[in-house]
Short mmCIF file of C-alpha atoms in Angstrom, two decimals:
data_model
loop_
_atom_site.label_atom_id
_atom_site.label_comp_id
_atom_site.label_asym_id
_atom_site.label_seq_id
_atom_site.Cartn_x
_atom_site.Cartn_y
_atom_site.Cartn_z
CA UNK A 9 107.97 45.94 -41.80
CA UNK A 10 106.68 43.98 -38.87
CA UNK A 11 109.11 43.60 -36.07
CA UNK A 12 109.38 40.25 -34.42
CA UNK A 13 111.11 39.92 -31.03
CA UNK A 14 112.61 36.61 -30.21
CA UNK A 15 115.23 37.34 -27.69
CA UNK A 16 113.19 37.28 -24.47
CA UNK A 17 115.93 35.53 -22.46
CA UNK A 18 117.75 38.85 -22.77
CA UNK A 19 114.81 41.01 -21.64
CA UNK A 20 111.08 41.05 -22.05
CA UNK A 21 108.58 43.67 -23.01
CA UNK A 22 106.81 45.27 -19.97
CA UNK A 23 103.23 44.14 -19.43
CA UNK A 24 100.76 47.18 -19.79
CA UNK A 25 99.38 46.45 -16.23
CA UNK A 26 102.96 46.78 -14.88
CA UNK A 27 103.50 50.04 -16.55
CA UNK A 28 100.09 51.47 -15.15
CA UNK A 29 100.97 50.27 -11.68
CA UNK A 30 104.41 51.89 -11.78
CA UNK A 31 102.97 55.06 -13.29
CA UNK A 32 100.34 55.38 -10.58
CA UNK A 33 103.07 54.80 -7.90
CA UNK A 34 105.30 57.55 -9.49
CA UNK A 35 102.37 60.07 -9.49
CA UNK A 36 101.02 59.31 -5.94
CA UNK A 37 103.85 57.74 -3.93
CA UNK A 38 106.96 59.87 -4.14
CA UNK A 39 108.17 59.85 -0.57
CA UNK A 40 111.43 58.34 0.69
CA UNK A 41 110.52 55.00 2.34
CA UNK A 42 113.02 55.91 5.31
CA UNK A 43 111.26 59.04 6.11
CA UNK A 44 108.96 58.92 9.12
CA UNK A 45 106.19 61.32 7.91
CA UNK A 46 103.05 60.18 6.05
CA UNK A 47 104.65 60.42 2.60
CA UNK A 48 107.59 58.14 3.74
CA UNK A 49 105.18 55.69 5.45
CA UNK A 50 103.12 55.40 2.28
CA UNK A 51 106.15 54.53 0.24
CA UNK A 52 107.24 52.10 2.84
CA UNK A 53 103.83 50.39 2.87
CA UNK A 54 103.95 49.97 -0.85
CA UNK A 55 107.33 48.25 -0.66
CA UNK A 56 106.47 46.02 2.23
CA UNK A 57 103.28 44.93 0.53
CA UNK A 58 105.31 44.06 -2.52
CA UNK A 59 107.77 42.19 -0.47
CA UNK A 60 105.03 40.22 1.35
CA UNK A 61 103.34 39.23 -2.04
CA UNK A 62 106.67 37.90 -3.42
CA UNK A 63 107.47 36.00 -0.23
CA UNK A 64 104.09 34.39 0.01
CA UNK A 65 104.43 33.19 -3.65
CA UNK A 66 107.75 31.57 -2.78
CA UNK A 67 106.72 30.37 0.62
CA UNK A 68 109.39 32.27 2.57
CA UNK A 69 109.57 35.05 5.10
CA UNK A 70 109.33 38.60 3.85
CA UNK A 71 112.52 39.19 5.73
CA UNK A 72 114.34 36.80 3.30
CA UNK A 73 113.58 38.98 0.25
CA UNK A 74 116.15 41.74 -0.26
CA UNK A 75 115.47 44.13 -3.21
CA UNK A 76 118.51 44.85 -5.36
CA UNK A 77 118.98 46.45 -8.75
CA UNK A 78 119.10 43.16 -10.75
CA UNK A 79 120.03 39.56 -10.77
CA UNK A 80 123.90 40.57 -11.25
CA UNK A 81 123.85 42.52 -8.11
CA UNK A 82 122.05 39.79 -6.22
CA UNK A 83 124.62 37.23 -7.33
CA UNK A 84 127.42 39.55 -6.52
CA UNK A 85 126.15 40.24 -3.01
CA UNK A 86 125.60 36.55 -2.28
CA UNK A 87 129.07 35.44 -3.59
CA UNK A 88 131.10 38.21 -2.20
CA UNK A 89 129.40 38.37 1.17
CA UNK A 90 129.66 34.48 1.60
CA UNK A 91 133.42 34.86 1.26
CA UNK A 92 133.87 38.04 3.23
CA UNK A 93 131.45 37.37 6.03
CA UNK A 94 130.46 33.61 6.11
CA UNK A 95 134.01 32.13 6.00
CA UNK A 96 133.69 30.51 2.57
CA UNK A 97 137.07 29.26 1.54
CA UNK A 98 136.05 27.27 -1.57
CA UNK A 99 133.56 28.04 -4.35
CA UNK A 100 132.40 25.18 -6.60
CA UNK A 101 130.82 26.35 -9.84
CA UNK A 102 130.99 25.57 -13.61
CA UNK A 103 132.25 26.88 -16.90
CA UNK A 104 128.64 27.37 -18.07
CA UNK A 105 127.62 30.01 -15.49
CA UNK A 106 126.40 33.59 -16.24
CA UNK A 107 129.45 35.97 -16.40
CA UNK A 108 128.38 37.72 -13.10
CA UNK A 109 128.88 34.38 -11.27
CA UNK A 110 131.94 33.19 -13.16
CA UNK A 111 133.88 36.36 -12.92
CA UNK A 112 133.01 37.09 -9.36
CA UNK A 113 134.03 33.76 -8.38
CA UNK A 114 137.33 34.14 -10.13
CA UNK A 115 137.87 37.48 -8.51
CA UNK A 116 137.26 35.82 -5.10
CA UNK A 117 139.97 33.37 -6.09
CA UNK A 118 142.43 35.98 -7.11
CA UNK A 119 141.75 38.70 -4.37
CA UNK A 120 140.64 36.57 -1.32
CA UNK A 121 142.72 33.45 -1.90
CA UNK A 122 139.62 31.33 -2.18
CA UNK A 123 139.86 27.97 -3.95
CA UNK A 124 137.57 28.01 -7.13
CA UNK A 125 136.74 24.38 -8.42
CA UNK A 126 134.89 23.84 -11.69
CA UNK A 127 132.53 20.84 -11.76
CA UNK A 128 132.63 18.75 -14.85
CA UNK A 129 129.88 19.18 -17.51
CA UNK A 130 129.04 16.73 -20.18
CA UNK A 131 128.78 17.26 -24.04
CA UNK A 132 125.31 18.57 -23.70
CA UNK A 133 126.34 21.15 -21.08
CA UNK A 134 124.66 19.27 -17.99
CA UNK A 135 126.48 19.38 -14.74
CA UNK A 136 128.03 16.09 -13.60
CA UNK A 137 126.50 15.41 -10.22
CA UNK A 138 128.77 12.57 -9.41
CA UNK A 139 131.71 14.89 -9.96
CA UNK A 140 130.04 17.52 -7.80
CA UNK A 141 129.58 14.92 -5.00
CA UNK A 142 133.23 13.84 -5.32
CA UNK A 143 134.41 17.45 -5.17
CA UNK A 144 132.21 18.19 -2.15
CA UNK A 145 133.61 15.17 -0.26
CA UNK A 146 137.30 16.04 -1.10
CA UNK A 147 137.62 18.76 1.47
CA UNK A 148 136.23 20.00 4.69
CA UNK A 149 136.74 23.62 3.84
CA UNK A 150 133.74 25.98 4.11
CA UNK A 151 132.29 25.72 0.63
CA UNK A 152 129.79 27.59 -1.55
CA UNK A 153 128.18 25.84 -4.51
CA UNK A 154 127.02 28.27 -7.09
CA UNK A 155 125.21 26.65 -10.05
CA UNK A 156 122.36 28.29 -12.24
CA UNK A 157 118.96 26.65 -12.28
CA UNK A 158 118.64 27.17 -15.98
CA UNK A 159 121.32 27.94 -18.41
CA UNK A 160 120.53 31.24 -20.20
CA UNK A 161 121.96 30.17 -23.39
CA UNK A 162 121.13 26.42 -23.99
CA UNK A 163 118.35 26.21 -21.44
CA UNK A 164 119.60 23.20 -19.61
CA UNK A 165 117.71 22.70 -16.31
CA UNK A 166 119.64 21.78 -13.13
CA UNK A 167 118.30 19.20 -10.66
CA UNK A 168 118.13 21.77 -7.85
CA UNK A 169 116.77 19.37 -5.31
CA UNK A 170 119.64 16.86 -5.90
CA UNK A 171 122.17 19.54 -5.71
CA UNK A 172 120.68 20.92 -2.48
CA UNK A 173 120.67 17.31 -0.87
CA UNK A 174 124.38 16.99 -1.79
CA UNK A 175 125.18 20.37 -0.35
CA UNK A 176 123.35 19.62 2.90
CA UNK A 177 125.03 16.21 3.29
CA UNK A 178 128.36 17.91 2.94
CA UNK A 179 127.72 21.13 4.97
CA UNK A 180 128.10 23.35 1.91
CA UNK A 181 125.99 26.58 1.15
CA UNK A 182 124.02 26.48 -2.09
CA UNK A 183 123.33 29.43 -4.34
CA UNK A 184 121.39 29.04 -7.52
CA UNK A 185 121.02 31.78 -10.09
CA UNK A 186 117.20 31.63 -10.78
CA UNK A 187 117.04 34.57 -12.98
CA UNK A 188 115.71 32.51 -15.94
CA UNK A 189 113.33 30.50 -14.00
CA UNK A 190 111.57 32.50 -11.10
CA UNK A 191 108.16 33.46 -12.49
CA UNK A 192 108.41 30.78 -15.11
CA UNK A 193 108.16 27.72 -12.80
CA UNK A 194 106.28 27.17 -9.56
CA UNK A 195 108.85 27.35 -6.93
CA UNK A 196 108.53 26.74 -3.21
CA UNK A 197 111.93 27.83 -1.77
CA UNK A 198 111.03 26.63 1.67
CA UNK A 199 110.72 23.07 0.17
CA UNK A 200 113.82 23.43 -2.04
CA UNK A 201 115.83 24.58 1.00
CA UNK A 202 118.46 26.45 -1.05
CA UNK A 203 120.31 29.10 0.81
CA UNK A 204 120.32 31.85 -1.76
CA UNK A 205 118.65 32.56 -5.04
CA UNK A 206 118.16 35.66 -7.39
CA UNK A 207 115.59 37.25 -9.57
CA UNK A 208 115.48 40.05 -12.22
CA UNK A 209 112.16 41.78 -12.92
CA UNK A 210 112.90 42.42 -16.64
CA UNK A 211 112.98 38.69 -17.42
CA UNK A 212 109.34 38.42 -16.49
CA UNK A 213 107.79 41.47 -18.22
CA UNK A 214 108.73 43.78 -15.45
CA UNK A 215 111.04 46.95 -15.39
CA UNK A 216 114.81 47.00 -15.76
CA UNK A 217 116.94 47.98 -12.82
CA UNK A 218 115.15 46.10 -10.19
CA UNK A 219 115.40 42.52 -8.83
CA UNK A 220 115.75 40.66 -5.59
CA UNK A 221 117.99 38.26 -3.61
CA UNK A 222 116.43 35.39 -1.68
CA UNK A 223 118.72 35.07 1.46
CA UNK A 224 117.86 32.38 3.98
CA UNK A 225 117.75 34.12 7.32
CA UNK A 226 119.80 31.44 9.01
CA UNK A 227 122.81 32.18 6.82
CA UNK A 228 123.34 35.52 8.48
CA UNK A 229 124.72 37.16 5.20
CA UNK A 230 125.99 40.68 5.54
CA UNK A 231 125.87 43.64 3.20
CA UNK A 232 128.31 44.54 0.41
CA UNK A 233 126.71 48.12 0.10
CA UNK A 234 126.76 49.93 3.40
CA UNK A 235 125.33 53.27 4.52
CA UNK A 236 121.76 53.93 5.62
CA UNK A 237 120.92 50.40 6.59
CA UNK A 238 117.90 49.81 4.22
CA UNK A 239 116.62 46.40 3.28
CA UNK A 240 117.07 45.24 6.88
CA UNK A 241 120.57 46.30 6.76
CA UNK A 242 121.60 44.05 3.73
CA UNK A 243 121.57 46.70 0.97
CA UNK A 244 121.94 50.35 1.81
CA UNK A 245 120.60 53.10 -0.50
CA UNK A 246 117.24 54.75 -1.12
CA UNK A 247 114.93 52.11 -2.51
CA UNK A 248 113.48 52.14 -6.02
CA UNK A 249 109.84 52.13 -4.82
CA UNK A 250 108.26 52.23 -8.28
CA UNK A 251 110.60 49.56 -9.50
CA UNK A 252 109.79 47.30 -6.53
CA UNK A 253 105.98 47.87 -7.28
CA UNK A 254 106.61 46.95 -10.93
CA UNK A 255 108.55 43.80 -9.91
CA UNK A 256 105.77 42.73 -7.50
CA UNK A 257 103.04 43.30 -10.08
CA UNK A 258 105.11 41.50 -12.73
CA UNK A 259 105.74 38.51 -10.47
CA UNK A 260 102.03 38.33 -9.45
CA UNK A 261 101.08 38.17 -13.06
CA UNK A 262 103.71 35.55 -13.98
CA UNK A 263 102.52 33.25 -11.10
CA UNK A 264 98.82 33.92 -11.87
CA UNK A 265 99.08 33.06 -15.66
CA UNK A 266 101.95 30.48 -15.36
CA UNK A 267 100.19 27.43 -16.59
CA UNK A 268 98.58 29.27 -19.51
CA UNK A 269 101.76 31.03 -20.56
CA UNK A 270 103.79 27.75 -20.18
CA UNK A 271 101.36 25.70 -22.38
CA UNK A 272 101.44 28.48 -25.02
CA UNK A 273 105.15 28.96 -24.98
CA UNK A 274 105.89 25.21 -25.00
CA UNK A 275 103.67 24.68 -28.05
CA UNK A 276 105.50 27.40 -29.75
CA UNK A 277 108.91 25.91 -28.95
CA UNK A 278 107.78 22.44 -30.18
CA UNK A 279 106.38 24.10 -33.31
CA UNK A 280 109.72 25.88 -33.98
CA UNK A 281 111.69 22.65 -33.53
CA UNK A 282 109.20 20.75 -35.89
CA UNK A 283 109.42 23.43 -38.57
CA UNK A 284 113.16 23.82 -38.57
CA UNK A 285 113.74 20.12 -38.84
CA UNK A 286 111.22 19.90 -41.84
CA UNK A 287 112.59 22.94 -43.55
CA UNK A 288 116.50 23.01 -42.96
CA UNK A 289 118.45 19.75 -43.60
CA UNK A 290 120.98 19.00 -40.93
CA UNK A 291 119.71 21.53 -38.45
CA UNK A 292 120.58 20.55 -34.84
CA UNK A 293 119.98 21.99 -31.44
CA UNK A 294 122.57 22.88 -28.76
CA UNK A 295 122.65 21.45 -25.30
CA UNK A 296 119.37 19.97 -24.28
CA UNK A 297 117.28 22.85 -25.56
CA UNK A 298 115.25 20.70 -27.81
CA UNK A 299 114.38 18.38 -24.95
CA UNK A 300 110.94 19.77 -23.57
CA UNK A 301 111.47 17.85 -20.29
CA UNK A 302 115.09 18.80 -19.57
CA UNK A 303 115.31 22.29 -20.83
CA UNK A 304 113.85 25.91 -20.11
CA UNK A 305 110.73 26.01 -22.13
CA UNK A 306 111.44 29.69 -23.14
CA UNK A 307 114.78 29.01 -24.85
CA UNK A 308 115.86 27.10 -28.04
CA UNK A 309 119.42 27.13 -29.05
CA UNK A 310 119.69 26.31 -32.80
CA UNK A 311 122.78 24.98 -34.61
CA UNK A 312 122.41 25.87 -38.37
CA UNK A 313 124.59 23.50 -40.67
CA UNK A 314 126.63 26.39 -42.25
CA UNK A 315 128.86 29.16 -41.13
CA UNK A 316 127.34 32.64 -41.21
CA UNK A 317 128.81 35.32 -38.92
CA UNK A 318 126.31 37.91 -40.06
CA UNK A 319 123.17 35.80 -39.54
CA UNK A 320 122.01 38.06 -36.70
CA UNK A 321 122.23 41.12 -38.98
CA UNK A 322 120.52 39.39 -41.91
CA UNK A 323 117.60 38.44 -39.60
CA UNK A 324 117.49 41.89 -38.20
CA UNK A 325 117.19 43.35 -41.77
CA UNK A 326 113.85 41.16 -42.11
CA UNK A 327 112.71 42.67 -38.71
CA UNK A 328 113.59 39.56 -36.61
CA UNK A 329 115.51 39.92 -33.36
CA UNK A 330 117.38 36.80 -31.93
CA UNK A 331 120.72 36.24 -30.11
CA UNK A 332 123.90 34.74 -31.38
CA UNK A 333 124.91 34.02 -27.68
CA UNK A 334 123.96 35.68 -24.40
CA UNK A 335 122.85 39.36 -24.22
CA UNK A 336 126.10 40.33 -22.37
CA UNK A 337 128.33 39.03 -25.21
CA UNK A 338 126.08 39.44 -28.26
CA UNK A 339 128.48 42.02 -29.67
CA UNK A 340 131.44 39.77 -29.56
CA UNK A 341 132.79 38.27 -32.85
CA UNK A 342 133.54 34.85 -31.45
CA UNK A 343 131.01 32.33 -30.07
CA UNK A 344 130.14 32.45 -26.47
CA UNK A 345 132.00 30.49 -23.79
CA UNK A 346 128.94 28.24 -23.29
CA UNK A 347 128.94 27.25 -26.86
CA UNK A 348 132.72 26.84 -26.88
CA UNK A 349 132.40 24.51 -23.98
CA UNK A 350 129.99 22.09 -25.59
CA UNK A 351 130.93 22.17 -29.30
CA UNK A 352 134.01 20.60 -30.96
CA UNK A 353 136.39 22.97 -32.75
CA UNK A 354 135.09 21.54 -36.06
CA UNK A 355 131.48 22.28 -35.18
CA UNK A 356 132.33 25.85 -34.21
CA UNK A 357 134.14 26.38 -37.40
CA UNK A 358 131.35 24.94 -39.74
CA UNK A 359 128.04 25.72 -37.89
CA UNK A 360 126.14 28.72 -36.71
CA UNK A 361 124.47 28.92 -33.30
CA UNK A 362 121.51 31.26 -32.71
CA UNK A 363 119.37 31.50 -29.50
CA UNK A 364 115.61 31.86 -29.94
CA UNK A 365 113.78 32.77 -26.77
CA UNK A 366 109.95 33.10 -26.52
CA UNK A 367 107.36 34.90 -24.42
CA UNK A 368 103.71 34.93 -24.10
CA UNK A 369 103.46 37.69 -26.74
CA UNK A 370 104.94 35.41 -29.54
CA UNK A 371 102.76 33.77 -32.04
CA UNK A 372 102.96 30.98 -34.62
CA UNK A 373 103.10 33.66 -37.29
CA UNK A 374 106.37 34.88 -35.67
CA UNK A 375 107.84 31.39 -35.91
CA UNK A 376 106.77 31.12 -39.61
CA UNK A 377 108.53 34.32 -40.44
CA UNK A 378 111.63 33.22 -38.67
CA UNK A 379 111.74 29.83 -40.37
CA UNK A 380 111.00 31.38 -43.77
CA UNK A 381 114.02 33.72 -43.43
CA UNK A 382 116.19 30.99 -42.12
CA UNK A 383 115.30 28.77 -44.95
CA UNK A 384 116.18 31.49 -47.61
CA UNK A 385 119.52 32.08 -45.85
CA UNK A 386 120.30 28.36 -45.56
CA UNK A 387 119.51 27.76 -49.31
CA UNK A 388 122.18 30.28 -50.19
CA UNK A 389 124.84 28.36 -48.13
CA UNK A 390 123.62 24.66 -48.78
CA UNK A 391 122.64 24.69 -52.42
CA UNK A 392 125.62 23.36 -54.46
CA UNK A 393 127.28 25.88 -56.86
#
């Protein structure tokens, strides 16, 4: 049975070229980057070249790229240090953020006496920018706004430029979780002028266990992990050299092939929408995920017009991997917090959401197989008995 992977928002298969680059580094560059002898200097050179390549692609200084273990660590570093070291007394976020942002913000409220304010979102899961402006103007407390660039479940895109302008006008710091968008969209961080952003290599066909935080130098953020003073003092610990090399290669390939991959994946997404509409009566799409202009082109959140708690398992029996929420909560019996926030109780009780997320490795044949299985499942539920 052919296996079909359609859960690329959770993680992506690693490019062969990335594996080769990492394997070569493992074989030849084993030194500790903090060592001053030739072995250490070779490892340090590999890391700094990787940092430079990423910084150049984002139009920022290499000193503003801090390697971490993943997007979750990057987001934790930014939020916690903003409170502990930059004097942030208020965090503005939303109910639709990734758990690492939502839970860390709530912990700052509980443990650091920080005010946590949730900006309104509409029925499609989009941030209400008028409400954001109103909240920003309601207090002169030092504020951090943390809103994701693209929702990992429903794909809604945030108008980052508009949010940054509002933050600048109100002297607030702005952090955006860009884990789902860096490497998928051209991004000039010097033009966007955000204060903080985050990236995870495994979302762009790189290895797990490595990512980076973009930290604007002027913010003077301080570390959460202390010790040896690595990463310019912002993240102590012996660096994951081959992981960094893999991240840089994956990022380089993502930027190099961005237009080609975007065109291919957008066509797959449109094809999926058209085929589902033609095949399953009453199918709908959650959030703005069916709007190619306003959503992440790699994500489509489908709302099937029947209740089937085992649909993920049924698809897996046919060799097809999708998600019924975000990867972090895919084992939960209930729907995700994001879906709960945008659907009515009746919709939750009578429909089934699944997230399909695409990569450059997917084909129309994959989509035909998915739609065929969903058609068979839907017929069992929708045909009158």
